[in-house]
Short mmCIF file of C-alpha atoms (C1' of nucleotides) in Angstrom, two decimals:
data_model
loop_
_atom_site.label_atom_id
_atom_site.label_comp_id
_atom_site.label_asym_id
_atom_site.label_seq_id
_atom_site.Cartn_x
_atom_site.Cartn_y
_atom_site.Cartn_z
CA MET A 216 109.69 77.20 92.76
CA THR A 217 108.19 80.57 91.94
CA THR A 218 110.35 83.21 90.30
CA LEU A 219 110.84 86.47 92.13
CA SER A 220 109.59 89.71 90.62
CA CYS A 221 112.18 92.27 89.50
CA GLN A 222 109.85 95.12 90.34
CA PRO A 223 110.54 97.29 93.34
CA TYR A 224 107.87 97.63 95.99
CA LYS A 225 104.80 99.56 94.87
CA GLY A 226 105.42 103.28 94.91
CA ALA A 227 109.13 102.87 95.63
CA ARG A 228 111.96 103.34 93.14
CA ASP A 229 115.30 101.74 92.40
CA TYR A 230 118.00 104.30 91.86
CA TYR A 231 120.46 103.09 89.23
CA PRO A 232 123.66 105.15 88.98
CA ALA A 233 122.12 107.52 86.41
CA ASP A 234 119.08 108.10 88.68
CA LYS A 235 121.24 108.46 91.74
CA ARG A 236 123.28 111.12 89.97
CA VAL A 237 120.16 113.23 89.56
CA GLN A 238 119.22 112.69 93.18
CA ASN A 239 122.72 113.54 94.35
CA TYR A 240 122.74 116.67 92.23
CA ILE A 241 119.58 117.80 94.02
CA PHE A 242 120.97 116.86 97.44
CA ARG A 243 124.25 118.65 96.69
CA THR A 244 122.43 121.83 95.75
CA TRP A 245 120.30 121.66 98.88
CA HIS A 246 123.34 121.11 101.13
CA ARG A 247 125.14 124.02 99.52
CA VAL A 248 122.33 126.57 99.84
CA MET A 249 121.42 125.54 103.38
CA GLN A 250 124.99 125.63 104.63
CA LEU A 251 125.57 129.00 102.99
CA HIS A 252 122.74 130.31 105.17
CA GLY A 253 124.24 128.90 108.34
CA TYR A 254 121.91 125.93 108.68
CA GLU A 255 123.34 122.76 110.19
CA GLU A 256 122.45 119.22 109.28
CA TYR A 257 120.83 116.92 111.85
CA GLY A 258 119.27 113.48 111.82
CA VAL A 259 116.34 111.68 113.43
CA PRO A 260 115.30 108.02 113.65
CA LEU A 261 113.37 106.33 110.88
CA LEU A 262 110.90 105.07 113.51
CA GLU A 263 108.85 107.05 116.01
CA PRO A 264 106.17 106.13 118.52
CA LEU A 265 102.91 106.41 116.60
CA GLU A 266 101.49 109.02 118.96
CA VAL A 267 104.16 111.52 117.94
CA TYR A 268 102.22 111.88 114.70
CA ALA A 269 98.77 111.28 116.11
CA ALA A 270 99.00 114.50 118.09
CA LYS A 271 99.09 117.04 115.33
CA SER A 272 99.90 115.90 111.83
CA GLY A 273 96.38 115.60 110.49
CA LYS A 274 93.91 112.77 110.64
CA GLU A 275 94.39 111.26 107.22
CA LEU A 276 98.17 111.30 107.33
CA VAL A 277 98.18 109.28 110.54
CA SER A 278 95.22 106.93 110.20
CA GLU A 279 95.40 106.18 106.48
CA GLN A 280 98.87 106.94 105.23
CA THR A 281 101.29 105.92 107.94
CA TYR A 282 103.20 102.66 107.81
CA SER A 283 102.77 101.48 111.35
CA PHE A 284 103.20 98.25 113.27
CA THR A 285 103.51 96.83 116.76
CA ASP A 286 107.05 95.89 117.69
CA ARG A 287 108.16 92.86 119.72
CA GLY A 288 107.83 94.91 122.89
CA ASP A 289 104.20 95.74 122.09
CA ARG A 290 104.96 99.36 121.21
CA LYS A 291 102.98 101.07 118.47
CA VAL A 292 105.57 102.31 116.02
CA ALA A 293 105.40 104.33 112.80
CA ILE A 294 107.88 104.76 109.98
CA ARG A 295 108.22 108.51 109.62
CA PRO A 296 105.74 109.99 107.12
CA GLU A 297 107.17 113.49 107.69
CA MET A 298 109.91 115.22 109.63
CA THR A 299 108.36 118.05 111.62
CA PRO A 300 107.05 116.13 114.67
CA SER A 301 110.37 114.29 115.14
CA LEU A 302 112.29 117.51 114.90
CA SER A 303 109.98 119.22 117.38
CA ARG A 304 110.52 116.34 119.79
CA MET A 305 114.26 116.67 119.34
CA VAL A 306 114.24 120.41 119.91
CA ALA A 307 111.96 120.08 122.93
CA ALA A 308 114.34 117.58 124.51
CA LYS A 309 117.29 119.98 124.43
CA ARG A 310 115.54 123.29 124.28
CA GLN A 311 117.79 124.91 126.89
CA GLU A 312 121.01 123.71 125.35
CA LEU A 313 120.47 124.75 121.75
CA GLY A 314 121.84 128.05 120.54
CA TYR A 315 119.15 130.31 119.15
CA PRO A 316 118.10 130.95 116.55
CA ALA A 317 118.49 127.22 115.90
CA ARG A 318 118.87 126.80 112.14
CA LEU A 319 118.52 123.15 111.16
CA TYR A 320 118.12 121.11 107.99
CA ASN A 321 117.88 117.47 107.00
CA ILE A 322 117.66 115.46 103.80
CA GLY A 323 115.95 112.13 104.27
CA ASN A 324 113.42 109.61 103.05
CA TYR A 325 109.85 109.10 104.21
CA LEU A 326 107.08 106.57 103.66
CA ARG A 327 103.41 107.24 103.15
CA TYR A 328 100.88 104.58 102.25
CA GLU A 329 99.25 106.32 99.30
CA ARG A 330 98.18 105.50 95.78
CA PRO A 331 101.24 106.32 93.66
CA GLN A 332 100.79 108.61 90.68
CA LYS A 333 102.61 111.38 88.90
CA GLY A 334 104.58 113.39 91.42
CA ARG A 335 103.70 111.09 94.28
CA GLU A 336 105.55 108.05 95.57
CA ARG A 337 105.20 105.92 98.66
CA GLU A 338 108.86 106.37 99.45
CA PHE A 339 110.08 109.88 98.78
CA TRP A 340 113.03 112.07 99.70
CA GLN A 341 112.82 115.58 100.93
CA LEU A 342 114.70 118.51 102.36
CA ASN A 343 113.40 119.82 105.66
CA THR A 344 114.59 123.15 106.92
CA ASP A 345 113.51 124.93 110.08
CA ILE A 346 114.39 127.87 112.26
CA PHE A 347 113.51 127.79 115.96
CA GLY A 348 113.20 130.38 118.68
CA VAL A 349 112.29 133.61 116.90
CA GLU A 350 108.91 135.31 117.02
CA GLY A 351 107.78 137.92 114.54
CA GLU A 352 108.09 137.86 110.79
CA LEU A 353 111.87 137.76 110.29
CA PRO A 354 112.12 133.94 110.31
CA GLU A 355 109.32 133.68 107.74
CA ALA A 356 111.08 136.13 105.47
CA GLU A 357 114.39 134.32 105.92
CA VAL A 358 112.97 130.91 105.17
CA ILE A 359 110.90 132.04 102.19
CA GLY A 360 113.95 133.86 100.87
CA ILE A 361 115.94 130.63 101.15
CA ALA A 362 113.18 128.75 99.33
CA SER A 363 113.50 131.22 96.50
CA GLU A 364 117.28 130.88 96.47
CA ILE A 365 117.06 127.12 96.30
CA MET A 366 114.87 127.39 93.22
CA LYS A 367 117.37 129.77 91.66
CA ALA A 368 120.27 127.52 92.61
CA PHE A 369 118.66 124.90 90.38
CA GLY A 370 118.63 127.42 87.56
CA ALA A 371 115.00 128.48 87.84
CA THR A 372 114.16 132.08 86.98
CA GLU A 373 111.50 134.08 88.81
CA LYS A 374 109.15 133.59 85.88
CA MET A 375 109.18 129.82 86.34
CA PHE A 376 107.82 129.74 89.87
CA VAL A 377 105.64 131.75 92.19
CA ILE A 378 105.65 131.84 95.98
CA LYS A 379 102.11 131.89 97.35
CA ILE A 380 101.66 133.15 100.88
CA ASN A 381 98.75 133.08 103.29
CA ASN A 382 98.20 133.01 107.05
CA ARG A 383 96.30 130.50 109.16
CA ASN A 384 95.07 133.12 111.61
CA LEU A 385 93.74 135.14 108.73
CA ILE A 386 92.06 132.06 107.29
CA ASN A 387 90.41 131.28 110.63
CA TYR A 388 89.26 134.87 111.13
CA MET A 389 87.97 135.04 107.58
CA MET A 390 86.01 131.80 107.89
CA ALA A 391 84.47 132.56 111.27
CA HIS A 392 83.90 136.30 111.23
CA TYR A 393 83.95 137.56 107.67
CA LEU A 394 82.14 134.63 106.06
CA GLY A 395 80.26 133.71 109.25
CA LEU A 396 80.81 129.96 108.96
CA ASP A 397 80.67 127.44 111.80
CA ALA A 398 83.46 124.96 112.40
CA VAL A 399 82.07 122.28 110.10
CA GLN A 400 81.36 124.71 107.29
CA ALA A 401 84.78 126.29 107.70
CA GLN A 402 86.46 122.91 107.34
CA LEU A 403 84.59 122.22 104.12
CA MET A 404 85.29 125.68 102.80
CA MET A 405 89.02 125.30 103.49
CA LYS A 406 89.10 122.11 101.49
CA LEU A 407 87.22 123.82 98.69
CA PHE A 408 89.62 126.78 98.67
CA ASP A 409 92.48 124.31 98.54
CA ARG A 410 91.06 122.84 95.35
CA LYS A 411 90.11 126.11 93.72
CA ASN A 412 92.87 126.06 91.11
CA LYS A 413 92.13 122.47 90.17
CA ILE A 414 88.42 122.75 89.42
CA GLU A 415 86.17 124.81 87.13
CA ALA A 416 84.99 128.19 88.34
CA SER A 417 81.36 127.10 88.08
CA GLU A 418 81.99 123.99 90.14
CA PHE A 419 83.74 126.08 92.77
CA LYS A 420 80.74 128.39 92.92
CA ASP A 421 78.22 125.54 93.18
CA GLN A 422 80.08 123.84 95.99
CA ALA A 423 80.62 127.11 97.82
CA SER A 424 76.93 128.00 97.80
CA GLU A 425 76.12 124.51 99.01
CA ILE A 426 78.38 125.07 102.02
CA PHE A 427 76.78 128.43 102.78
CA GLY A 428 73.26 127.04 102.58
CA ALA A 429 70.42 128.55 100.59
CA ASP A 430 69.88 131.60 102.79
CA ALA A 431 73.43 132.81 102.96
CA ALA A 432 74.63 131.72 99.52
CA ASP A 433 74.23 134.99 97.62
CA ALA A 434 75.91 137.20 100.18
CA GLY A 435 78.58 134.57 100.81
CA LEU A 436 79.47 134.13 97.16
CA HIS A 437 79.79 137.86 96.77
CA LYS A 438 82.24 138.00 99.63
CA ILE A 439 84.24 135.08 98.28
CA ALA A 440 84.49 136.73 94.88
CA THR A 441 86.03 139.77 96.55
CA LEU A 442 88.46 137.54 98.44
CA THR A 443 89.62 135.43 95.54
CA ALA A 444 90.15 138.53 93.41
CA ALA A 445 92.60 139.86 95.99
CA HIS A 446 96.20 139.41 94.88
CA SER A 447 97.64 141.60 97.59
CA ILE A 448 96.72 142.71 101.06
CA ALA A 449 95.53 146.05 99.72
CA ASP A 450 92.77 144.33 97.72
CA LEU A 451 91.21 142.78 100.81
CA PRO A 452 87.91 144.15 102.13
CA GLU A 453 88.25 146.64 104.95
CA ASP A 454 86.65 144.34 107.57
CA LEU A 455 89.58 141.99 107.13
CA ARG A 456 92.38 144.45 106.58
CA ASN A 457 92.47 145.65 110.18
CA ASN A 458 92.93 142.14 111.51
CA GLN A 459 96.17 141.37 113.34
CA ALA A 460 96.97 138.47 110.98
CA VAL A 461 96.83 140.81 108.00
CA GLN A 462 99.46 143.00 109.60
CA GLU A 463 101.65 139.91 109.90
CA VAL A 464 101.22 139.03 106.26
CA GLN A 465 101.96 142.62 105.28
CA LYS A 466 105.16 142.55 107.31
CA VAL A 467 106.31 139.36 105.61
CA PHE A 468 105.78 140.92 102.19
CA THR A 469 107.63 144.08 103.17
CA LEU A 470 110.61 142.05 104.35
CA LEU A 471 110.61 139.93 101.19
CA GLU A 472 110.52 143.04 99.06
CA GLN A 473 113.55 144.39 100.93
CA ALA A 474 115.30 141.08 100.34
CA GLY A 475 114.65 141.37 96.61
CA VAL A 476 112.16 138.50 96.34
CA LYS A 477 109.85 139.66 93.56
CA ASN A 478 107.71 136.63 92.78
CA ALA A 479 105.84 136.27 96.06
CA VAL A 480 102.07 136.77 95.96
CA PHE A 481 99.30 136.80 98.50
CA ASP A 482 96.82 133.98 97.90
CA ILE A 483 93.83 133.70 100.21
CA THR A 484 93.05 130.22 98.81
CA LEU A 485 96.34 128.71 99.97
CA MET A 486 95.47 126.37 102.87
CA ARG A 487 98.01 123.56 103.45
CA GLY A 488 96.68 120.34 104.86
CA LEU A 489 98.71 119.76 107.99
CA ASP A 490 96.97 120.75 111.21
CA TYR A 491 99.97 122.11 113.08
CA TYR A 492 100.45 125.38 111.21
CA THR A 493 99.66 128.43 113.35
CA GLY A 494 100.58 131.49 111.29
CA THR A 495 102.15 132.15 107.93
CA VAL A 496 101.82 129.33 105.38
CA PHE A 497 103.48 129.32 101.96
CA GLU A 498 104.02 127.17 98.90
CA VAL A 499 106.12 127.41 95.77
CA PHE A 500 104.22 126.61 92.57
CA ASP A 501 105.30 125.99 89.02
CA THR A 502 103.94 128.85 86.89
CA ASP A 503 103.50 126.46 83.96
CA PRO A 504 99.72 125.87 83.81
CA ASP A 505 100.33 122.27 82.68
CA ASN A 506 102.16 121.52 85.90
CA ASN A 507 99.88 123.13 88.45
CA ARG A 508 101.78 121.58 91.26
CA SER A 509 103.25 122.59 94.58
CA ILE A 510 107.00 121.99 94.65
CA LEU A 511 107.74 123.25 98.17
CA GLY A 512 105.63 124.08 101.18
CA GLY A 513 105.85 125.21 104.76
CA GLY A 514 104.87 127.68 107.42
CA ARG A 515 104.92 128.65 111.08
CA TYR A 516 104.07 125.99 113.68
CA ASP A 517 104.46 127.51 117.12
CA GLY A 518 102.51 124.88 119.04
CA LEU A 519 104.33 121.71 118.19
CA VAL A 520 107.39 121.86 120.47
CA GLY A 521 105.11 122.64 123.44
CA LEU A 522 103.31 119.33 122.96
CA PHE A 523 106.34 117.62 124.45
CA GLY A 524 105.69 119.17 127.84
CA VAL A 525 108.07 122.09 127.63
CA GLU A 526 107.61 125.80 127.08
CA PRO A 527 106.58 126.41 123.49
CA ILE A 528 109.28 127.47 121.08
CA SER A 529 108.28 129.25 117.91
CA ALA A 530 109.20 127.52 114.70
CA VAL A 531 109.09 128.17 110.98
CA GLY A 532 110.09 125.71 108.31
CA PHE A 533 109.44 124.13 104.96
CA ALA A 534 109.94 120.91 103.05
CA GLN A 535 110.78 120.23 99.44
CA GLY A 536 110.58 116.77 97.89
CA THR A 537 112.67 115.40 95.03
CA THR A 538 109.67 113.82 93.30
CA THR A 539 107.89 117.01 92.29
CA LEU A 540 111.13 118.98 92.02
CA GLU A 541 112.44 116.55 89.42
CA ILE A 542 109.29 117.00 87.37
CA PHE A 543 109.71 120.76 87.59
CA LEU A 544 113.40 120.66 86.65
CA SER A 545 112.99 118.37 83.68
CA ALA A 546 109.91 120.25 82.40
CA HIS A 547 111.92 123.47 82.44
CA LYS A 548 115.00 121.71 81.04
CA LEU A 549 117.03 122.60 84.10
CA LEU A 550 118.64 119.23 84.74
CA PRO A 551 122.32 119.41 83.78
CA GLU A 552 124.31 116.67 82.06
CA LEU A 553 125.51 114.50 84.90
CA PRO A 554 128.47 112.30 83.99
CA SER A 555 129.68 109.36 86.03
CA THR A 556 131.60 110.09 89.18
CA THR A 557 134.30 107.87 87.69
CA GLU A 558 136.64 110.17 85.81
CA ILE A 559 138.94 107.78 83.97
CA GLY A 560 138.41 104.32 82.52
CA ILE A 561 141.71 102.57 81.76
CA ILE A 562 141.69 100.10 78.90
CA PRO A 563 144.67 97.74 78.74
CA LEU A 564 145.97 96.88 75.29
CA GLY A 565 147.26 93.37 74.86
CA THR A 566 148.79 91.85 77.97
CA THR A 567 149.42 95.03 79.96
CA LEU A 568 146.85 94.54 82.72
CA GLN A 569 149.46 94.73 85.49
CA GLY A 570 150.81 97.99 84.10
CA ALA A 571 147.28 99.36 83.82
CA LEU A 572 146.51 98.48 87.42
CA LYS A 573 149.67 100.24 88.58
CA LEU A 574 148.80 103.33 86.60
CA ALA A 575 145.33 103.31 88.16
CA ALA A 576 146.85 103.16 91.64
CA ARG A 577 149.04 106.19 90.87
CA LEU A 578 146.02 108.14 89.58
CA ARG A 579 144.06 107.31 92.73
CA GLU A 580 146.90 108.63 94.85
CA GLU A 581 146.35 111.93 93.03
CA GLY A 582 142.65 111.75 93.87
CA VAL A 583 141.52 110.84 90.37
CA LYS A 584 138.56 108.46 90.33
CA THR A 585 139.73 105.60 88.17
CA GLU A 586 138.54 102.18 87.03
CA VAL A 587 140.27 99.54 84.95
CA ASP A 588 138.54 97.22 82.48
CA ILE A 589 139.50 93.73 83.59
CA THR A 590 137.21 91.80 81.23
CA GLU A 591 139.90 91.17 78.59
CA ARG A 592 137.27 91.63 75.91
CA LYS A 593 137.81 93.05 72.47
CA LEU A 594 138.85 96.68 72.42
CA ASP A 595 135.67 98.12 70.90
CA LYS A 596 133.55 96.38 73.55
CA GLN A 597 135.64 97.93 76.29
CA ILE A 598 135.33 101.40 74.78
CA LYS A 599 131.57 100.99 74.45
CA SER A 600 131.28 100.02 78.10
CA VAL A 601 133.17 103.10 79.27
CA VAL A 602 131.01 105.35 77.09
CA LYS A 603 127.83 103.67 78.27
CA LYS A 604 128.77 104.35 81.87
CA GLN A 605 129.30 108.01 80.96
CA VAL A 606 132.85 108.01 82.26
CA GLN A 607 134.54 111.16 81.01
CA PHE A 608 137.97 109.97 79.90
CA ILE A 609 139.73 106.85 78.59
CA ILE A 610 143.41 106.04 78.87
CA PHE A 611 144.76 103.30 76.60
CA VAL A 612 147.71 101.45 78.08
CA GLY A 613 149.99 99.21 76.01
CA ASP A 614 153.63 98.20 76.27
CA GLU A 615 154.68 101.16 74.17
CA GLU A 616 152.87 103.59 76.49
CA LEU A 617 154.33 102.06 79.63
CA ALA A 618 157.81 102.44 78.15
CA SER A 619 157.38 106.04 76.93
CA GLU A 620 155.05 107.15 79.74
CA GLN A 621 152.95 108.99 77.15
CA TYR A 622 149.34 107.78 77.18
CA PRO A 623 146.58 108.16 74.60
CA PHE A 624 144.01 110.17 76.58
CA LYS A 625 140.53 110.29 75.10
CA ASP A 626 137.59 112.54 75.94
CA THR A 627 134.55 110.30 75.53
CA ALA A 628 132.23 113.23 74.89
CA THR A 629 134.19 114.85 72.05
CA ALA A 630 136.14 111.77 70.84
CA GLU A 631 139.27 113.94 70.89
CA GLU A 632 142.43 112.05 71.73
CA GLU A 633 145.97 113.19 72.51
CA LYS A 634 149.11 111.67 73.99
CA LEU A 635 149.80 113.04 77.45
CA SER A 636 152.15 112.46 80.35
CA PHE A 637 150.86 111.27 83.72
CA GLU A 638 151.13 114.78 85.19
CA ARG A 639 149.28 116.39 82.29
CA ILE A 640 146.49 113.84 82.61
CA VAL A 641 146.04 114.58 86.32
CA SER A 642 145.88 118.32 85.73
CA LYS A 643 143.48 117.87 82.78
CA VAL A 644 141.08 115.89 84.94
CA LYS A 645 141.25 118.44 87.74
CA ASP A 646 140.67 121.33 85.32
CA ARG A 647 137.65 119.57 83.98
CA ARG A 648 136.34 119.03 87.50
CA ARG A 649 136.39 122.76 88.27
CA GLY A 650 134.97 123.71 84.90
CA SER A 651 132.02 121.35 84.86
CA SER A 652 130.46 121.51 88.29
CA GLY A 653 131.47 125.03 89.29
CA ASP A 654 131.22 124.15 92.94
CA ASP A 655 134.44 122.38 93.72
CA GLU A 656 134.53 123.91 97.20
CA PHE A 657 131.58 121.65 97.92
CA ALA A 658 133.30 118.59 96.56
CA GLU A 659 132.58 116.71 99.77
CA PHE A 660 128.97 116.50 98.65
CA PHE A 661 130.06 114.36 95.75
CA GLU A 662 130.45 111.49 98.19
"C1'" G B 110 89.92 104.08 100.10
"C1'" C B 111 87.13 105.55 95.08
"C1'" G B 112 87.04 106.12 89.43
"C1'" A B 113 89.30 105.25 84.50
"C1'" A B 114 92.93 103.37 80.97
"C1'" U B 115 96.77 99.95 79.90
"C1'" G B 116 99.56 95.05 80.37
"C1'" U B 117 102.98 90.92 73.69
"C1'" A B 118 111.32 90.10 73.80
"C1'" G B 119 115.63 94.30 78.14
"C1'" C B 120 113.04 99.01 75.69
"C1'" U B 121 109.34 101.09 71.96
"C1'" C B 122 105.62 98.75 69.39
"C1'" A B 123 103.26 95.31 65.26
"C1'" U B 124 100.15 90.70 64.89
"C1'" C B 125 93.81 93.51 59.90
"C1'" U B 126 86.80 91.81 62.92
"C1'" G B 127 89.74 84.59 67.46
"C1'" G B 128 92.49 80.50 62.74
"C1'" U B 129 99.29 76.93 61.05
"C1'" U B 130 106.15 77.25 64.05
"C1'" A B 131 103.79 85.55 67.57
"C1'" G B 132 107.20 89.70 64.16
"C1'" A B 133 110.10 94.52 63.63
"C1'" G B 134 113.33 98.49 65.24
"C1'" C B 135 116.58 99.67 69.05
"C1'" G B 136 119.43 97.22 72.82
"C1'" C B 137 122.26 92.75 74.28
"C1'" C B 138 125.95 88.65 73.03
"C1'" G B 139 129.52 86.77 69.26
"C1'" G B 140 132.34 87.34 64.63
"C1'" G B 141 134.56 90.26 60.14
"C1'" U B 142 139.32 93.92 62.54
"C1'" U B 143 145.41 90.07 68.22
"C1'" G B 144 145.54 99.11 69.20
"C1'" U B 145 139.98 102.95 69.17
"C1'" G B 146 132.95 103.69 70.60
"C1'" G B 147 128.44 106.51 69.97
"C1'" U B 148 127.46 106.55 62.19
"C1'" U B 149 129.66 99.46 58.82
"C1'" C B 150 128.64 94.21 57.51
"C1'" C B 151 127.38 89.08 59.12
"C1'" G B 152 125.57 85.77 62.79
"C1'" G B 153 123.15 84.59 67.60
"C1'" A B 154 120.45 84.50 72.20
"C1'" G B 155 115.95 86.14 74.33
"C1'" G B 156 108.57 85.51 74.62
"C1'" U B 157 104.24 79.25 78.60
"C1'" A B 158 101.45 87.21 75.18
"C1'" G B 159 101.17 89.90 83.64
"C1'" U B 160 98.82 85.67 86.34
"C1'" G B 161 94.62 82.30 87.18
"C1'" G B 162 89.99 80.64 85.47
"C1'" G B 163 85.99 80.54 81.67
"C1'" U B 164 83.62 80.52 76.50
"C1'" U B 165 85.20 77.94 71.82
"C1'" C B 166 87.01 72.75 67.35
"C1'" A B 167 90.61 76.80 68.15
"C1'" A B 168 92.23 82.62 72.47
"C1'" U B 169 97.60 87.58 72.33
"C1'" C B 170 92.50 88.80 70.56
"C1'" C B 171 85.99 87.54 73.75
"C1'" C B 172 84.23 87.12 79.31
"C1'" C B 173 85.39 86.97 84.77
"C1'" A B 174 88.83 87.36 88.69
"C1'" U B 175 93.52 88.79 90.38
"C1'" C B 176 98.18 91.41 90.26
"C1'" A B 177 100.99 95.40 88.30
"C1'" U B 178 101.68 100.10 85.84
"C1'" U B 179 99.75 104.88 84.46
"C1'" C B 180 96.23 108.98 84.93
"C1'" G B 181 92.55 111.34 87.99
"C1'" C B 182 89.76 111.86 93.09
"C1'" C B 183 91.10 112.10 98.26
"C1'" C B 184 95.46 113.80 100.53
"C1'" C B 185 100.09 115.75 100.02
"C1'" A B 186 106.53 116.58 98.91
#
RNA sequence: GCGAAUGUAGCUCAUCUGGUUAGAGCGCCGGGUUGUGGUUCCGGAGGUAGUGGGUUCAAUCCCCAUCAUUCGCCCCA
């Protein structure tokens, strides 16, 4: 008989209670910010017909990175590698019944068959948020503003992250008309732009001139230098500035300024890999040069709903994953202390287990999350277990306590202990609840 | 899919250029204390050195393969 491995599947993680607390903290914050902005939660199936992704997601994502199989009915099926196509399908199906603007969000897990590494897992969890049915730049500004608020809700300051913004129409115009590239060259150049911040300046230059070809290299490089030096619309060369797409970008920036978002910048090198984007694209980056990593990304994708045979509906959205967000939060020391959801551990003294169980039942009636140690081990072992589980309080229950109804009530963090009545204990725990999380009105997200 | 590094106890690591029964710290379990932990003392369990093959009188150490982990590329959350 061979022994089974304890390791989880490659690229997937086990979430022990301490890990799950971190994940739930992130989920809770996401729920709170999205609901405050009037977004409603929805859900989609884990499985989709493969062609839902084949249509628009991008070649590599579908052919190389999708977990797909043929089901017993001979259907080609994929486990969702992303949300947007499913959501577009869903919106298309009920496009006449939804109230617009349709503001929707979801928190779910996805699978991509990739080589795992730092900030990348095969199974990952992300927030998806989208607004449907509004043309113009207002949805972009709204969604980017929410992205910024999410970052701040996690405690990030504007110095810690930057919102980079670009526009697909501008990119296309720039590639074809300003730089004079054909489709193949443009594709290569987009990939190169995408990597600009990850490679040496000289390497960027070499590869760029190779794409231009010997004849056009000098003029092309000169133009690219002008482009990459541009940190706002105003810095762009005049040939580009009059383009319609530039006006769109300008409008987005004006709206963000009015909304008080100060850390958004124009970045002509921002590309985004997915094929379905049609207008504004944006990403949030860590400003720490050691973590040159995108922690949120999205854009406008007006064509996707129309693929399902209905009139197109304009759409803007973004996704943020827990994997890279966790790296960001811990690097900036933004992860709070997250104690156990269990608030009280009761330790029976001597032969008072029945009394302890009754006390626990009374506490639960008051909504206090309570466990009882039923191991009958030595006292110090029981205390150690409660502390290890990061439960906040201990009540010791012996015959004396049951008679007097005054219980030694210990704070495991400070080691302070006092004798309290049942009522005082309940109010202490509830005070602590309000004080620590600060968002008791969202207590339902603690589930 | 490509490149590189690593793999010894639950965790972090020793074991000097291959040489007797592979060690330590932390953790875990038990006891000193039939009512108080994270900072005491004593004892104990736990390893076919990722796995398989090869070289050798002899392999944790050298070689090959394989698997896993990590870091990059590609791509992306």
